[in-house]
Coordinates of C-alpha atoms in Angstrom, one line a residue:
Chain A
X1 CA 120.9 54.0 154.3
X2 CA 117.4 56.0 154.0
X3 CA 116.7 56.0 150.6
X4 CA 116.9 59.7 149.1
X5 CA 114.0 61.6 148.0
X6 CA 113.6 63.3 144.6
X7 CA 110.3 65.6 144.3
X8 CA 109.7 64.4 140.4
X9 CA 109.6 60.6 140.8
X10 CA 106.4 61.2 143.0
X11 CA 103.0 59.9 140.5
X12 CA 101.7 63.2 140.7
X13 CA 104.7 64.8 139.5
X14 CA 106.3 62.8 137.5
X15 CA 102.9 62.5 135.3
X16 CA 103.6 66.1 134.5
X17 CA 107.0 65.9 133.4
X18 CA 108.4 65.4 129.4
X19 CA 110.4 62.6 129.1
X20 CA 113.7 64.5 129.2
X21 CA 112.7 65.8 132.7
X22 CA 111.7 62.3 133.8
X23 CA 115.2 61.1 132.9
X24 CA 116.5 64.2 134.3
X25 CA 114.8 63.0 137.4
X26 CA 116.2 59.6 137.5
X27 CA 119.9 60.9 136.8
X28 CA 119.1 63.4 140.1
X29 CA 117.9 59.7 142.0
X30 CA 121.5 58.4 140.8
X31 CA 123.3 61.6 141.5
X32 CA 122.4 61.0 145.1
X33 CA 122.2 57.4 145.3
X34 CA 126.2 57.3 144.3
X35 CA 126.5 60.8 146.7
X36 CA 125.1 58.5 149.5
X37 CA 128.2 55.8 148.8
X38 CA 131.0 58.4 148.1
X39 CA 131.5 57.0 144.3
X40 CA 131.1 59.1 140.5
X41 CA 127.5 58.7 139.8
X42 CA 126.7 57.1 136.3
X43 CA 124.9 59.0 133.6
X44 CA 121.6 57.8 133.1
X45 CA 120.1 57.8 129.6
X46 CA 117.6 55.6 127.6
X47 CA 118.8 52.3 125.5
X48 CA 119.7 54.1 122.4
X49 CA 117.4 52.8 119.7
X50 CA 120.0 50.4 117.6
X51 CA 120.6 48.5 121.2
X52 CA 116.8 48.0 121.6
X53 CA 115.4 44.5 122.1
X54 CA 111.8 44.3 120.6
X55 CA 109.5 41.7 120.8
X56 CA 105.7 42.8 119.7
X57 CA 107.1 46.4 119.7
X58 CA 107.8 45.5 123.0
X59 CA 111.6 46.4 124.8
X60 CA 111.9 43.5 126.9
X61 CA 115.3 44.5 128.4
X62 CA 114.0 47.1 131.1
X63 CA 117.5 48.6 131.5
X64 CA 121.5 47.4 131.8
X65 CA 124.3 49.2 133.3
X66 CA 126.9 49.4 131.4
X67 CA 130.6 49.8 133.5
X68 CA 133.3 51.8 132.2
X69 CA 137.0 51.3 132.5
X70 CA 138.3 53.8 135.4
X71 CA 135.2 56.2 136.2
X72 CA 131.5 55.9 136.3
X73 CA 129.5 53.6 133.7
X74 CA 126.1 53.7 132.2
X75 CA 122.7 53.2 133.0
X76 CA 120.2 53.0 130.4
X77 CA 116.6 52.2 130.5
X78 CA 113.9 51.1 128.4
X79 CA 112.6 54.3 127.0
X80 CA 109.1 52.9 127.3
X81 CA 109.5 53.2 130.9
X82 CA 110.4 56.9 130.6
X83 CA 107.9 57.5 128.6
X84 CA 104.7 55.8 130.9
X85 CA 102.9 58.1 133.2
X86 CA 103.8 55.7 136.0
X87 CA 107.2 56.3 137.6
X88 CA 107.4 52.7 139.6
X89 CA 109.1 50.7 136.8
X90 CA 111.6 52.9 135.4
X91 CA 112.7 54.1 139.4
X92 CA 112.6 50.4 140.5
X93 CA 114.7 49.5 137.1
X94 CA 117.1 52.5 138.0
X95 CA 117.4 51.0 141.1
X96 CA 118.6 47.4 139.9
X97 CA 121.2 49.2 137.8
X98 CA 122.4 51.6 140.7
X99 CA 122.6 47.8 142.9
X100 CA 124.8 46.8 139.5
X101 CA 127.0 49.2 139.7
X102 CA 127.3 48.8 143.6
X103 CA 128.2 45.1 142.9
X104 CA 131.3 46.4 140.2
X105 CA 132.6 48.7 142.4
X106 CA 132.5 46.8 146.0
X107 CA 134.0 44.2 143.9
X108 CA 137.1 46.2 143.3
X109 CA 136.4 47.9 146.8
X110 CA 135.6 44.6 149.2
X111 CA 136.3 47.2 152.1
X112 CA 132.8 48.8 151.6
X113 CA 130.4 46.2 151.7
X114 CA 130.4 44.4 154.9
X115 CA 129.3 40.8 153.5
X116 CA 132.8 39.6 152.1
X117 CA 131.3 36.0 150.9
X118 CA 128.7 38.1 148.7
X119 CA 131.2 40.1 147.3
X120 CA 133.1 37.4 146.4
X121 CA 130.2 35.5 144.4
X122 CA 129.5 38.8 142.4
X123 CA 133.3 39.0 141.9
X124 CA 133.1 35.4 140.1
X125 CA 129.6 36.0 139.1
X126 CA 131.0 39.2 137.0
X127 CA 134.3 37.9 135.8
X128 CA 132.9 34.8 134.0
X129 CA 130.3 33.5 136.0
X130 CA 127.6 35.5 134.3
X131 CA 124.3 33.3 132.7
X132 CA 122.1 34.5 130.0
X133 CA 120.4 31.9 128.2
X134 CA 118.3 30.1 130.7
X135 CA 115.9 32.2 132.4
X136 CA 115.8 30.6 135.9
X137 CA 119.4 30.5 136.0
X138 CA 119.5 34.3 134.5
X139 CA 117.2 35.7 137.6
X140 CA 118.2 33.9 140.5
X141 CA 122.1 34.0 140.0
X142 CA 123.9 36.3 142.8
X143 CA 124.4 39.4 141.1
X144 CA 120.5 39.4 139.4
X145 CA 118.8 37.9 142.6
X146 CA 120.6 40.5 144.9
X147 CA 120.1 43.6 142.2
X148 CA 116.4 42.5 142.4
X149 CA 116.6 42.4 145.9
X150 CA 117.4 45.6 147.0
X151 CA 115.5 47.2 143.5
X152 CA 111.9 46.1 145.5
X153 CA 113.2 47.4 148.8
X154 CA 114.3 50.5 147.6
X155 CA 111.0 51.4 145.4
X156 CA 109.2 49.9 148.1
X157 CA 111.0 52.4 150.3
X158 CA 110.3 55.4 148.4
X159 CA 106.7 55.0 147.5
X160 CA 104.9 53.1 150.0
X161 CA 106.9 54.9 152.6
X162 CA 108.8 59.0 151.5
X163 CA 105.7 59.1 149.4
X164 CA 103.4 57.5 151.2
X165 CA 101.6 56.6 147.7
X166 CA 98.1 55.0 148.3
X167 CA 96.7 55.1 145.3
X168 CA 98.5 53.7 142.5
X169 CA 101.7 52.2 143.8
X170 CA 99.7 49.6 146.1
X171 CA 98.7 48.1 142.1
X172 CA 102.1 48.0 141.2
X173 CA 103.2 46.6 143.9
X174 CA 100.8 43.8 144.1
X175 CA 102.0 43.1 140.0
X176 CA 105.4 43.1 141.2
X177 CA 104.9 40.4 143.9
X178 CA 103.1 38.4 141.5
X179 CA 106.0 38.6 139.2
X180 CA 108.4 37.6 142.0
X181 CA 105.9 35.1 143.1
X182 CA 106.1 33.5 139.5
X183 CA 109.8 33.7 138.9
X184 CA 110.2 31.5 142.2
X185 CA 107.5 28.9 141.0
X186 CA 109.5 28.5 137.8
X187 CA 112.8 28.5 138.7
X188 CA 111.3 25.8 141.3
X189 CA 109.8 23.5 138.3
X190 CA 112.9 24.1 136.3
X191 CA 116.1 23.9 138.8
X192 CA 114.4 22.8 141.3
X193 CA 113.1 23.8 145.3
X194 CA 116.6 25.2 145.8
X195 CA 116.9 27.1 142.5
X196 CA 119.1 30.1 144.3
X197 CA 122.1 27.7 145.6
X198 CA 121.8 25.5 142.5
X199 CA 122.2 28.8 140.0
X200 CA 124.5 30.1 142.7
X201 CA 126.8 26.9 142.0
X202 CA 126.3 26.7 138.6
X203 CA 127.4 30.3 138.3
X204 CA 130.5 29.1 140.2
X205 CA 130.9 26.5 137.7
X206 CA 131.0 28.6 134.7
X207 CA 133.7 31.1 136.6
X208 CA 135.8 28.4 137.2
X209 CA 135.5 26.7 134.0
X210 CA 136.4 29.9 132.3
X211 CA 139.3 30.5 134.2
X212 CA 140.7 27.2 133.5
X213 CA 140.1 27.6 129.8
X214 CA 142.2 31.2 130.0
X215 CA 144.8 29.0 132.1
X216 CA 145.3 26.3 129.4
X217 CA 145.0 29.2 126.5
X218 CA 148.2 31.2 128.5
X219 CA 149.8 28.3 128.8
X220 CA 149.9 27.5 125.0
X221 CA 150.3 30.7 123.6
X222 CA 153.0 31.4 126.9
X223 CA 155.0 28.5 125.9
X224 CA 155.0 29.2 121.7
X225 CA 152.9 26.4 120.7
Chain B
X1 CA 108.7 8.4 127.0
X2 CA 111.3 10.0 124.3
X3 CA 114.9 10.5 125.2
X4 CA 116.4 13.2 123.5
X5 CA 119.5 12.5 121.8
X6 CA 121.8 15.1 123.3
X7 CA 125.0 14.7 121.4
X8 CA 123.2 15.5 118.3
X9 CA 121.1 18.7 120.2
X10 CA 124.6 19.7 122.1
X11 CA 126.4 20.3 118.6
X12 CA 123.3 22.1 117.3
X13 CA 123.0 24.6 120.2
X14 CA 126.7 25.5 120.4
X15 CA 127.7 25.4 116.8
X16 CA 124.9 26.4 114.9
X17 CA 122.9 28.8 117.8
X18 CA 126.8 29.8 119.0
X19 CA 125.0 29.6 122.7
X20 CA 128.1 29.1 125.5
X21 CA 129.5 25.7 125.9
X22 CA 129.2 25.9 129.5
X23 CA 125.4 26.9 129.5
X24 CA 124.3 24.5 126.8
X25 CA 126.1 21.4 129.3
X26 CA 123.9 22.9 132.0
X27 CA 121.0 22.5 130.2
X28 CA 121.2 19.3 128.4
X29 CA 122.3 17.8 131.9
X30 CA 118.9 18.5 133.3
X31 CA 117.0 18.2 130.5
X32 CA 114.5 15.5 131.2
X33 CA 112.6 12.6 128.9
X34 CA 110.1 13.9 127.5
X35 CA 105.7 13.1 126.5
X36 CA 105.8 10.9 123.7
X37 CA 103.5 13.2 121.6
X38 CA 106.6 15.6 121.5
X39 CA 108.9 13.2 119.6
X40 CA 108.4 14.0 116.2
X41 CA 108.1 17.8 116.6
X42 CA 112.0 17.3 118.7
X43 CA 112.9 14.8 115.3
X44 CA 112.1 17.6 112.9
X45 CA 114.0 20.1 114.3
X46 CA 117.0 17.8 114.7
X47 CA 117.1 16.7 111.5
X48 CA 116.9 20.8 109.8
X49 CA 115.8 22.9 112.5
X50 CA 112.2 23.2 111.6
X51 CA 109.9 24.5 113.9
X52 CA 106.6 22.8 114.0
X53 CA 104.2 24.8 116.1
X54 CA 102.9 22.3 118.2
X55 CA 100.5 23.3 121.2
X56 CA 100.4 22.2 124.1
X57 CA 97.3 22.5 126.6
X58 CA 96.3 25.8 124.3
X59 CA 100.0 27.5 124.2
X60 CA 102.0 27.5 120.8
X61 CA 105.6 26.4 121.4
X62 CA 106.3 29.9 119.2
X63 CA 104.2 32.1 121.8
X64 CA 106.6 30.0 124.7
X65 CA 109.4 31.0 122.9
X66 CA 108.7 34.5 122.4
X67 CA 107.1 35.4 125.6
X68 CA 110.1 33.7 127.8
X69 CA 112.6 34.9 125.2
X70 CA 113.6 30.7 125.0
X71 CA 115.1 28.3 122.6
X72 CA 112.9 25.8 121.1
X73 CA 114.1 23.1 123.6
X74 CA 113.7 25.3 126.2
X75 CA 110.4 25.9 125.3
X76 CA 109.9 22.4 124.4
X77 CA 111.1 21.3 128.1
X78 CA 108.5 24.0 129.7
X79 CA 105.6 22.5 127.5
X80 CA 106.7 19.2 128.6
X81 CA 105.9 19.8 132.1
X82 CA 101.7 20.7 131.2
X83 CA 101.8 16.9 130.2
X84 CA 103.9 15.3 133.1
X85 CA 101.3 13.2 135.0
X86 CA 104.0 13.4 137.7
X87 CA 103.2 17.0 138.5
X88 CA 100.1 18.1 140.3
X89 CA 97.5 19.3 138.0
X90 CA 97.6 22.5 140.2
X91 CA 101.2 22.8 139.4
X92 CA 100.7 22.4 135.9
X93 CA 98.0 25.0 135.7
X94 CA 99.9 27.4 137.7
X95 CA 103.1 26.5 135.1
X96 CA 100.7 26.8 132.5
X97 CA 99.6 30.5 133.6
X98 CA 103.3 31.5 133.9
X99 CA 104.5 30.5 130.5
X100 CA 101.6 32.8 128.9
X101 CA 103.5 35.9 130.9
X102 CA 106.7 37.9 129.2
X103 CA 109.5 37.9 131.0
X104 CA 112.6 41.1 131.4
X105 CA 115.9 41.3 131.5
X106 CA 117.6 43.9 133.2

């Protein structure tokens, strides 16, 4: 799937924009993204302010998709990224969100994504399975380590190739590989040389360890205890 | 080396930081012994949660925990590897250099 091209999100534009016209942008990226897949696109919006995680002023959640009961969820991102005169971060975060949103629907849709084993580890991974607390665990469980994935591929995608960006993009891109670089040597020091299986089984753990608790709790409120 | 008393640092994550049962058990299973110069900061915060700002190889165990948006045993276990003789000193400078960067969540 060629990765669709919106005028605004190239540098040269998009440094022209306001920040409503930059989000305005990404919802067009999204628009086509979910055109591309035959689903409801999400609405795209910044994280409203009383949902904002700050560290040293700081956001340090770069965006989170929020799904919806029967239609289209929400993406927000970090309005920090909206507001920079870079596009990369904030196109490469709408990006991971769009790949979360993928993940919710192919879960209730296994017919669409031709991988049925992934599937099923973002069905557990989603229903359960999820890990927040331990950073290694966090990035390289299935849904996170597939979302990020596809996020670099897709920028990558757009601006090295649509855009053919040779200025800027090639500094960002080296950042980002550095990032990716260190994520791996941690999650190596931390969970060791096979951190994506091992936070791929504990994520399996944590499903099924939450669907036995829910099994045990319907049995004693099913039985009148 | 100093052995962490787990029991004690299970009942403190889950009941008083409310962190998952499940992920706390994960943690504490491969939490490892740690540098002996660590002890009495890990005593102090058993005994009322205090937060001694120990540093280790120049990096504050507050900066760890802000920067890689940790717990203070997970920063404590991070800073623990910059004084494992076990790990290459390349390793460690390499660790060293990624503890000092923020990490996202998305």
């Amino acid at each position: 799937m060629t990765v669709p091209r919106v005028e605004n999100l190239r540098a040269d534009k998009w440094a022209s924009l306001t920040p409503e016209e930059r989000l305005e942008a990404l919802q067009e990226l999204e628009n086509k993204l979910a055109q591309q897949r035959g689903e409801q696109p999400c609405l795209v919006e910044t994280i409203p302010e009383e949902d904002r995680d700050l560290e040293d002023g700081e956001i340090r959640t770069r965006g989170q998709y929020i799904p919806s009961n029967g239609g289209p969820g929400t993406i927000q991102i970090d309005p920090g990224l909206v507001s920079s005169d870079q596009p990369y971060q904030a196109v490469e975060t709408l990006f991971h969100e769009d790949r979360h949103a993928y993940q919710a629907y192919a879960v209730q849709h296994p017919e669409i994504h031709d991988n049925p084993e992934e599937v099923e580890d973002w069905r557990q991974n989603l229903n359960g399975g999820y890990i927040e607390s331990d950073y290694a665990y966090y990035r390289w469980q299935p849904v996170e380590a597939d979302a990020n994935q596809i996020a670099r591929k897709r920028t990558d995608e757009l601006y090295s190739g649509e855009f053919q960006d040779s200025e800027k993009y090639p500094d960002y891109r080296a950042e980002k590989e550095q990032e990716i670089s260190d994520d791996i040597e941690y999650a190596k020091t931390s969970i060791g040389e096979n951190y994506q299986e091992e936070a791929r089984q504990a994520m399996i753990k944590k499903y099924q360890n939450n669907l036995e608790q829910q099994e045990s709790e319907d049995y004693y409120y099913g039985y009148g205890y | 080396m100093y052995e962490l008393d787990k029991e004690r640092a299970r009942k403190i994550l889950i009941d008083e930081m409310k962190l998952p049962v499940f992920e706390v058990d994960l943690f504490l299973k491969g939490f490892p012994p740690l540098h002996d110069s660590l002890s009495s900061v890990v005593e102090q915060w058993l005994k009322d949660r205090t937060i001694v700002n120990v540093i280790v190889e120049g990096l504050s165990i507050t900066d760890v925990m802000r920067k890689r948006r940790s717990h203070f045993l997970a920063a404590l276990r991070d800073l623990n590897v910059l004084l494992d003789e076990n790990v290459p000193i390349e390793k460690r400078q390499r660790f060293k250099e990624i503890l000092k960067k923020p990490v996202y969540y998305q």
